[in-house]
Short mmCIF file of C-alpha atoms (C1' of nucleotides) in Angstrom, two decimals:
data_model
loop_
_atom_site.label_atom_id
_atom_site.label_comp_id
_atom_site.label_asym_id
_atom_site.label_seq_id
_atom_site.Cartn_x
_atom_site.Cartn_y
_atom_site.Cartn_z
CA UNK A 1 -3.84 42.76 -27.99
CA UNK A 2 -2.88 39.78 -30.14
CA UNK A 3 -2.64 36.27 -28.86
CA UNK A 4 1.02 35.75 -29.60
CA UNK A 5 2.00 39.05 -28.08
CA UNK A 6 0.11 38.27 -24.90
CA UNK A 7 1.99 35.01 -24.52
CA UNK A 8 5.39 36.39 -25.35
CA UNK A 9 4.93 39.43 -23.13
CA UNK A 10 4.46 37.17 -20.16
CA UNK A 11 7.31 34.84 -20.95
CA UNK A 12 5.03 31.97 -21.87
CA UNK A 13 5.76 29.52 -24.62
CA UNK A 14 3.61 29.91 -27.68
CA UNK A 15 1.93 26.62 -28.38
CA UNK A 16 -1.04 25.86 -30.60
CA UNK A 17 -3.02 24.87 -27.51
CA UNK A 18 -2.45 28.15 -25.73
CA UNK A 19 -3.28 30.07 -28.87
CA UNK A 20 -6.51 28.13 -29.16
CA UNK A 21 -7.48 28.85 -25.56
CA UNK A 22 -6.76 32.54 -25.97
CA UNK A 23 -8.61 32.63 -29.28
CA UNK A 24 -11.66 31.15 -27.63
CA UNK A 25 -11.56 33.84 -24.97
CA UNK A 26 -11.04 36.61 -27.52
CA UNK A 27 -14.79 36.91 -27.93
CA UNK A 28 -14.91 38.80 -24.65
CA UNK A 29 -17.37 36.49 -23.00
CA UNK A 30 -16.94 34.77 -19.66
CA UNK A 31 -16.38 31.08 -20.31
CA UNK A 32 -15.89 28.02 -18.18
CA UNK A 33 -12.97 25.68 -18.77
CA UNK A 34 -15.29 23.22 -20.42
CA UNK A 35 -16.71 25.84 -22.75
CA UNK A 36 -13.24 26.99 -23.68
CA UNK A 37 -12.37 23.39 -24.38
CA UNK A 38 -15.34 22.91 -26.69
CA UNK A 39 -14.76 26.16 -28.51
CA UNK A 40 -11.03 25.66 -28.91
CA UNK A 41 -11.46 22.10 -30.14
CA UNK A 42 -13.08 23.40 -33.30
CA UNK A 43 -9.69 24.57 -34.49
CA UNK A 44 -7.50 22.33 -32.32
CA UNK A 45 -9.26 18.99 -31.97
CA UNK A 46 -6.49 17.26 -30.08
CA UNK A 47 -6.64 19.78 -27.24
CA UNK A 48 -7.07 18.06 -23.88
CA UNK A 49 -9.34 19.30 -21.14
CA UNK A 50 -6.60 19.18 -18.55
CA UNK A 51 -4.47 21.37 -20.77
CA UNK A 52 -7.28 23.90 -20.78
CA UNK A 53 -7.39 23.86 -16.99
CA UNK A 54 -3.64 24.15 -16.76
CA UNK A 55 -3.53 26.90 -19.33
CA UNK A 56 -6.23 28.88 -17.56
CA UNK A 57 -4.32 28.60 -14.31
CA UNK A 58 -1.13 29.70 -16.03
CA UNK A 59 -2.86 32.61 -17.72
CA UNK A 60 -4.53 33.63 -14.46
CA UNK A 61 -1.20 33.73 -12.70
CA UNK A 62 0.23 35.76 -15.55
CA UNK A 63 -2.67 38.20 -15.25
CA UNK A 64 -3.84 37.57 -18.79
CA UNK A 65 -7.21 36.20 -17.70
CA UNK A 66 -9.40 36.77 -14.67
CA UNK A 67 -11.42 34.11 -12.91
CA UNK A 68 -14.74 35.87 -12.50
CA UNK A 69 -17.68 34.11 -10.97
CA UNK A 70 -19.38 30.83 -11.47
CA UNK A 71 -21.82 29.59 -14.03
CA UNK A 72 -23.70 26.40 -13.23
CA UNK A 73 -21.06 25.28 -10.81
CA UNK A 74 -18.22 25.92 -13.23
CA UNK A 75 -15.64 28.65 -12.69
CA UNK A 76 -15.63 31.19 -15.51
CA UNK A 77 -12.69 33.04 -16.98
CA UNK A 78 -12.24 36.08 -19.12
CA UNK A 79 -9.47 37.94 -20.88
CA UNK A 80 -8.67 40.98 -18.80
CA UNK A 81 -6.43 43.98 -18.76
CA UNK A 82 -3.99 44.18 -15.93
CA UNK A 83 -5.09 46.85 -13.48
CA UNK A 84 -7.91 47.17 -11.01
CA UNK A 85 -11.28 47.13 -12.69
CA UNK A 86 -14.85 46.01 -12.32
CA UNK A 87 -17.18 44.04 -14.53
CA UNK A 88 -20.48 44.56 -16.24
CA UNK A 89 -21.87 41.19 -17.24
CA UNK A 90 -24.65 40.43 -19.67
CA UNK A 91 -26.60 37.59 -18.11
CA UNK A 92 -27.91 36.52 -21.48
CA UNK A 93 -24.83 36.21 -23.70
CA UNK A 94 -22.27 36.45 -20.90
CA UNK A 95 -20.40 39.24 -22.61
CA UNK A 96 -18.29 41.09 -20.09
CA UNK A 97 -17.43 44.79 -20.20
CA UNK A 98 -14.51 45.99 -18.15
CA UNK A 99 -15.13 49.11 -16.15
CA UNK A 100 -11.93 50.95 -15.44
CA UNK A 101 -13.37 53.91 -13.57
CA UNK A 102 -13.68 53.21 -9.88
CA UNK A 103 -15.06 55.84 -7.56
CA UNK A 104 -15.26 53.63 -4.51
CA UNK A 105 -12.19 54.84 -2.69
CA UNK A 106 -14.17 57.30 -0.60
CA UNK A 107 -16.89 54.75 0.13
CA UNK A 108 -14.26 52.21 1.03
CA UNK A 109 -12.56 54.60 3.45
CA UNK A 110 -15.85 55.49 5.10
CA UNK A 111 -16.78 51.86 5.57
CA UNK A 112 -13.35 51.00 6.88
CA UNK A 113 -13.61 53.74 9.49
CA UNK A 114 -17.17 52.90 10.46
CA UNK A 115 -16.57 49.21 11.05
CA UNK A 116 -13.00 49.30 12.28
CA UNK A 117 -11.72 47.31 9.34
CA UNK A 118 -8.61 47.91 7.37
CA UNK A 119 -10.01 47.40 3.91
CA UNK A 120 -7.62 45.96 1.39
CA UNK A 121 -9.79 45.73 -1.67
CA UNK A 122 -13.21 45.36 -3.15
CA UNK A 123 -14.95 43.77 -6.05
CA UNK A 124 -17.95 45.18 -7.81
CA UNK A 125 -19.94 43.41 -10.48
CA UNK A 126 -22.95 44.69 -12.34
CA UNK A 127 -25.38 42.30 -13.93
CA UNK A 128 -27.85 43.06 -16.67
CA UNK A 129 -28.70 42.58 -20.30
CA UNK A 130 -26.65 44.14 -23.05
CA UNK A 131 -28.15 46.19 -25.88
CA UNK A 132 -27.76 43.45 -28.46
CA UNK A 133 -29.53 40.88 -26.36
CA UNK A 134 -32.26 43.32 -25.40
CA UNK A 135 -32.87 44.07 -29.08
CA UNK A 136 -32.84 40.51 -30.31
CA UNK A 137 -34.80 39.25 -27.33
CA UNK A 138 -32.49 36.30 -26.94
CA UNK A 139 -28.85 35.41 -26.65
CA UNK A 140 -27.13 37.08 -29.58
CA UNK A 141 -23.54 36.97 -28.43
CA UNK B 1 -33.43 36.88 15.22
CA UNK B 2 -33.74 33.52 16.94
CA UNK B 3 -33.24 30.23 15.18
CA UNK B 4 -36.74 28.89 15.73
CA UNK B 5 -38.35 32.12 14.64
CA UNK B 6 -36.32 32.18 11.45
CA UNK B 7 -37.50 28.69 10.58
CA UNK B 8 -41.13 29.26 11.47
CA UNK B 9 -41.28 32.61 9.69
CA UNK B 10 -40.34 30.91 6.46
CA UNK B 11 -42.68 27.99 6.83
CA UNK B 12 -39.85 25.54 7.43
CA UNK B 13 -40.09 22.65 9.81
CA UNK B 14 -38.08 23.02 12.98
CA UNK B 15 -35.81 20.04 13.31
CA UNK B 16 -32.75 19.58 15.51
CA UNK B 17 -30.61 19.40 12.38
CA UNK B 18 -31.81 22.72 11.03
CA UNK B 19 -31.39 24.33 14.39
CA UNK B 20 -27.85 23.01 14.55
CA UNK B 21 -27.02 24.39 11.10
CA UNK B 22 -28.45 27.79 11.97
CA UNK B 23 -26.68 27.80 15.31
CA UNK B 24 -23.39 27.17 13.59
CA UNK B 25 -24.01 30.12 11.30
CA UNK B 26 -25.09 32.38 14.16
CA UNK B 27 -21.47 33.32 14.73
CA UNK B 28 -21.74 35.63 11.73
CA UNK B 29 -18.87 34.11 9.86
CA UNK B 30 -18.94 32.79 6.31
CA UNK B 31 -18.73 29.01 6.46
CA UNK B 32 -18.59 26.21 3.95
CA UNK B 33 -20.98 23.28 4.16
CA UNK B 34 -18.23 21.14 5.56
CA UNK B 35 -17.37 23.67 8.23
CA UNK B 36 -21.02 23.95 9.20
CA UNK B 37 -21.12 20.18 9.41
CA UNK B 38 -18.13 20.01 11.70
CA UNK B 39 -19.36 22.82 13.92
CA UNK B 40 -22.92 21.52 14.13
CA UNK B 41 -21.79 18.00 14.89
CA UNK B 42 -20.48 19.16 18.25
CA UNK B 43 -24.04 19.48 19.47
CA UNK B 44 -25.73 17.17 16.97
CA UNK B 45 -23.34 14.30 16.26
CA UNK B 46 -25.72 12.33 14.07
CA UNK B 47 -26.06 15.19 11.58
CA UNK B 48 -25.27 14.04 8.06
CA UNK B 49 -23.28 16.05 5.56
CA UNK B 50 -25.92 15.74 2.91
CA UNK B 51 -28.45 17.17 5.31
CA UNK B 52 -26.23 20.17 5.73
CA UNK B 53 -26.08 20.64 1.96
CA UNK B 54 -29.81 20.23 1.64
CA UNK B 55 -30.48 22.55 4.54
CA UNK B 56 -28.22 25.24 3.14
CA UNK B 57 -30.03 25.03 -0.19
CA UNK B 58 -33.39 25.24 1.56
CA UNK B 59 -32.27 28.19 3.66
CA UNK B 60 -30.83 29.94 0.62
CA UNK B 61 -34.10 29.65 -1.20
CA UNK B 62 -35.92 30.95 1.85
CA UNK B 63 -33.57 33.91 1.96
CA UNK B 64 -32.31 33.04 5.43
CA UNK B 65 -28.74 32.53 4.28
CA UNK B 66 -26.71 33.93 1.41
CA UNK B 67 -24.20 31.98 -0.62
CA UNK B 68 -21.29 34.38 -0.71
CA UNK B 69 -18.05 33.50 -2.35
CA UNK B 70 -15.73 30.55 -2.27
CA UNK B 71 -13.09 29.49 0.18
CA UNK B 72 -10.62 26.86 -0.96
CA UNK B 73 -12.99 25.55 -3.59
CA UNK B 74 -15.89 25.31 -1.17
CA UNK B 75 -18.94 27.53 -1.41
CA UNK B 76 -19.48 29.60 1.71
CA UNK B 77 -22.74 30.62 3.33
CA UNK B 78 -23.81 33.19 5.83
CA UNK B 79 -26.89 34.22 7.74
CA UNK B 80 -28.31 37.28 6.07
CA UNK B 81 -31.10 39.75 6.41
CA UNK B 82 -33.59 39.82 3.60
CA UNK B 83 -33.06 42.94 1.54
CA UNK B 84 -30.39 44.17 -0.82
CA UNK B 85 -27.07 44.58 0.89
CA UNK B 86 -23.36 44.27 0.44
CA UNK B 87 -20.66 42.53 2.42
CA UNK B 88 -17.52 43.47 4.22
CA UNK B 89 -15.46 40.36 4.80
CA UNK B 90 -12.55 39.85 7.15
CA UNK B 91 -10.09 37.70 5.26
CA UNK B 92 -8.54 36.48 8.49
CA UNK B 93 -11.47 35.26 10.61
CA UNK B 94 -14.05 35.34 7.83
CA UNK B 95 -16.44 37.44 9.86
CA UNK B 96 -18.91 39.16 7.57
CA UNK B 97 -20.49 42.55 8.15
CA UNK B 98 -23.61 43.41 6.22
CA UNK B 99 -23.67 46.83 4.65
CA UNK B 100 -27.19 48.06 4.14
CA UNK B 101 -26.40 51.46 2.73
CA UNK B 102 -26.01 51.34 -1.03
CA UNK B 103 -25.23 54.48 -2.98
CA UNK B 104 -24.62 52.80 -6.27
CA UNK B 105 -27.91 53.58 -7.96
CA UNK B 106 -26.50 56.65 -9.68
CA UNK B 107 -23.33 54.84 -10.70
CA UNK B 108 -25.40 51.95 -11.97
CA UNK B 109 -27.58 54.23 -14.08
CA UNK B 110 -24.57 56.00 -15.53
CA UNK B 111 -22.93 52.72 -16.48
CA UNK B 112 -26.13 51.37 -17.95
CA UNK B 113 -26.48 54.42 -20.14
CA UNK B 114 -22.83 54.45 -21.18
CA UNK B 115 -22.68 50.83 -22.26
CA UNK B 116 -26.21 50.36 -23.51
CA UNK B 117 -27.01 47.78 -20.87
CA UNK B 118 -30.15 47.48 -18.89
CA UNK B 119 -28.60 46.79 -15.50
CA UNK B 120 -30.63 44.58 -13.23
CA UNK B 121 -28.41 44.40 -10.19
CA UNK B 122 -24.97 44.53 -8.73
CA UNK B 123 -22.90 42.95 -6.04
CA UNK B 124 -20.24 44.69 -4.08
CA UNK B 125 -17.87 43.03 -1.64
CA UNK B 126 -15.17 44.63 0.41
CA UNK B 127 -12.28 42.58 1.73
CA UNK B 128 -10.01 43.46 4.57
CA UNK B 129 -9.01 42.68 8.11
CA UNK B 130 -11.31 43.42 11.04
CA UNK B 131 -10.22 45.31 14.11
CA UNK B 132 -10.02 42.26 16.32
CA UNK B 133 -7.78 40.38 13.91
CA UNK B 134 -5.61 43.42 13.34
CA UNK B 135 -5.13 43.77 17.10
CA UNK B 136 -4.42 40.15 17.84
CA UNK B 137 -2.27 39.74 14.77
CA UNK B 138 -3.90 36.44 13.92
CA UNK B 139 -7.27 34.82 13.47
CA UNK B 140 -9.25 35.62 16.59
CA UNK B 141 -12.73 35.08 15.29
"C1'" DT C 1 19.81 19.64 -26.12
"C1'" DT C 2 17.26 21.09 -22.42
"C1'" DT C 3 13.22 22.46 -20.52
"C1'" DC C 4 8.51 23.13 -20.56
"C1'" DG C 5 3.86 21.77 -22.27
"C1'" DT C 6 0.57 18.15 -23.43
"C1'" DG C 7 -2.58 14.03 -23.66
"C1'" DC C 8 -4.48 10.46 -21.42
"C1'" DA C 9 -6.34 8.27 -17.63
"C1'" DA C 10 -6.69 7.78 -12.92
"C1'" DA C 11 -7.31 10.26 -8.68
"C1'" DT C 12 -9.52 13.95 -5.65
"C1'" DA C 13 -12.99 16.65 -3.75
"C1'" DT C 14 -17.22 18.70 -3.54
"C1'" DT C 15 -21.93 18.39 -4.10
"C1'" DT C 16 -26.16 15.70 -5.42
"C1'" DT C 17 -29.33 11.90 -5.28
"C1'" DG C 18 -32.04 7.26 -4.17
"C1'" DC C 19 -34.19 4.94 -0.81
"C1'" DA C 20 -36.23 3.44 3.41
"C1'" DC C 21 -37.19 5.18 7.92
"C1'" DA C 22 -38.06 8.72 11.53
"C1'" DG C 23 -40.05 12.75 13.02
"C1'" DA C 24 -42.86 17.21 12.57
"C1'" DA C 25 -47.38 19.07 11.80
"C1'" DT D 1 -51.95 10.02 9.76
"C1'" DT D 2 -49.59 12.46 6.20
"C1'" DC D 3 -45.96 14.58 4.29
"C1'" DT D 4 -41.47 16.41 4.85
"C1'" DG D 5 -36.71 15.77 6.52
"C1'" DT D 6 -32.82 12.68 7.41
"C1'" DG D 7 -28.86 9.27 7.21
"C1'" DC D 8 -26.23 6.49 4.62
"C1'" DA D 9 -23.94 5.18 0.67
"C1'" DA D 10 -23.48 5.50 -4.08
"C1'" DA D 11 -23.38 8.67 -8.01
"C1'" DA D 12 -22.35 12.67 -10.69
"C1'" DT D 13 -19.46 16.53 -11.69
"C1'" DA D 14 -15.64 19.64 -11.73
"C1'" DT D 15 -10.89 19.95 -11.23
"C1'" DT D 16 -6.13 18.13 -10.34
"C1'" DT D 17 -2.23 15.14 -10.93
"C1'" DG D 18 1.35 11.38 -12.62
"C1'" DC D 19 3.80 9.99 -16.27
"C1'" DA D 20 5.95 9.41 -20.67
"C1'" DC D 21 6.24 11.77 -24.99
"C1'" DG D 22 6.54 15.80 -28.08
"C1'" DA D 23 7.49 20.36 -29.14
"C1'" DA D 24 9.42 25.17 -28.09
"C1'" DA D 25 13.49 27.71 -27.08
#
DNA sequence: TTTCGTGCAAATATTTTGCACAGAA
DNA sequence: TTCTGTGCAAAATATTTGCACGAAA
């Protein structure tokens, strides 16, 4: 999915700042607003931090990015496809793999019945170390 | 598990403040530091907010409480048993049920193999509405 | 032209920390 | 007595917001 298409498809104006934010997230890693800011400033030095925050909020609402988890007290975001999915996160390089298969419906129903809940959703996140990082022994994005 | 026992078993000093924090969490709901502070102040008015933060950190490290999720930008905590478990959260009254059964080992192995990760752990959280809240139609903790 | 997006700086809100004193072991 | 825990207030940090200007449609 290209950056411009993502923006246009959601009725968002295409500005250099938004392109820069999306470009930074294109690497597929989970990034905090501050990290996005740093990364995007390489190509767009005049980008303001508040614009990054605002853009991330806008993109979250549009479903273009997901807010997944926290890293050192900072919320982290990632480019995501639309539907229901889970995440597999490399704790070393913070790469995130989307898992689209989801076999938890049965489990969810069983739990709902057992505890008298009406379960509306679930979130499942796997943590580990990706092959690249395992091989290189350190963070090799 | 009683409050004093929990503290003693982890080699923590038993102070009125810590008892008050644990008492507040005894309800089994997920609470933010500020909510714990408010609740605990009913019985321990001189309790300081920073003490609550420090106590929650101490208790987290001791494994007495879990930091689970965020509510309105505030981290929430809950009394938890020691081992690996998942959570079933009522979005209305924020009651949390611990789920000890965990059938994800096979899924985890399959995912690890498929994506070349070495998976070290996972977290699974179900959200929904508990029976009490469903019946009363509103938050009836 | 009209509307939306942005930069800057100030404002908010949560969480952390320094220090002197009180309380638990 | 000794060492840890606490209260208070100030500090640090992340995030949000107001406002005037600039750029996209």
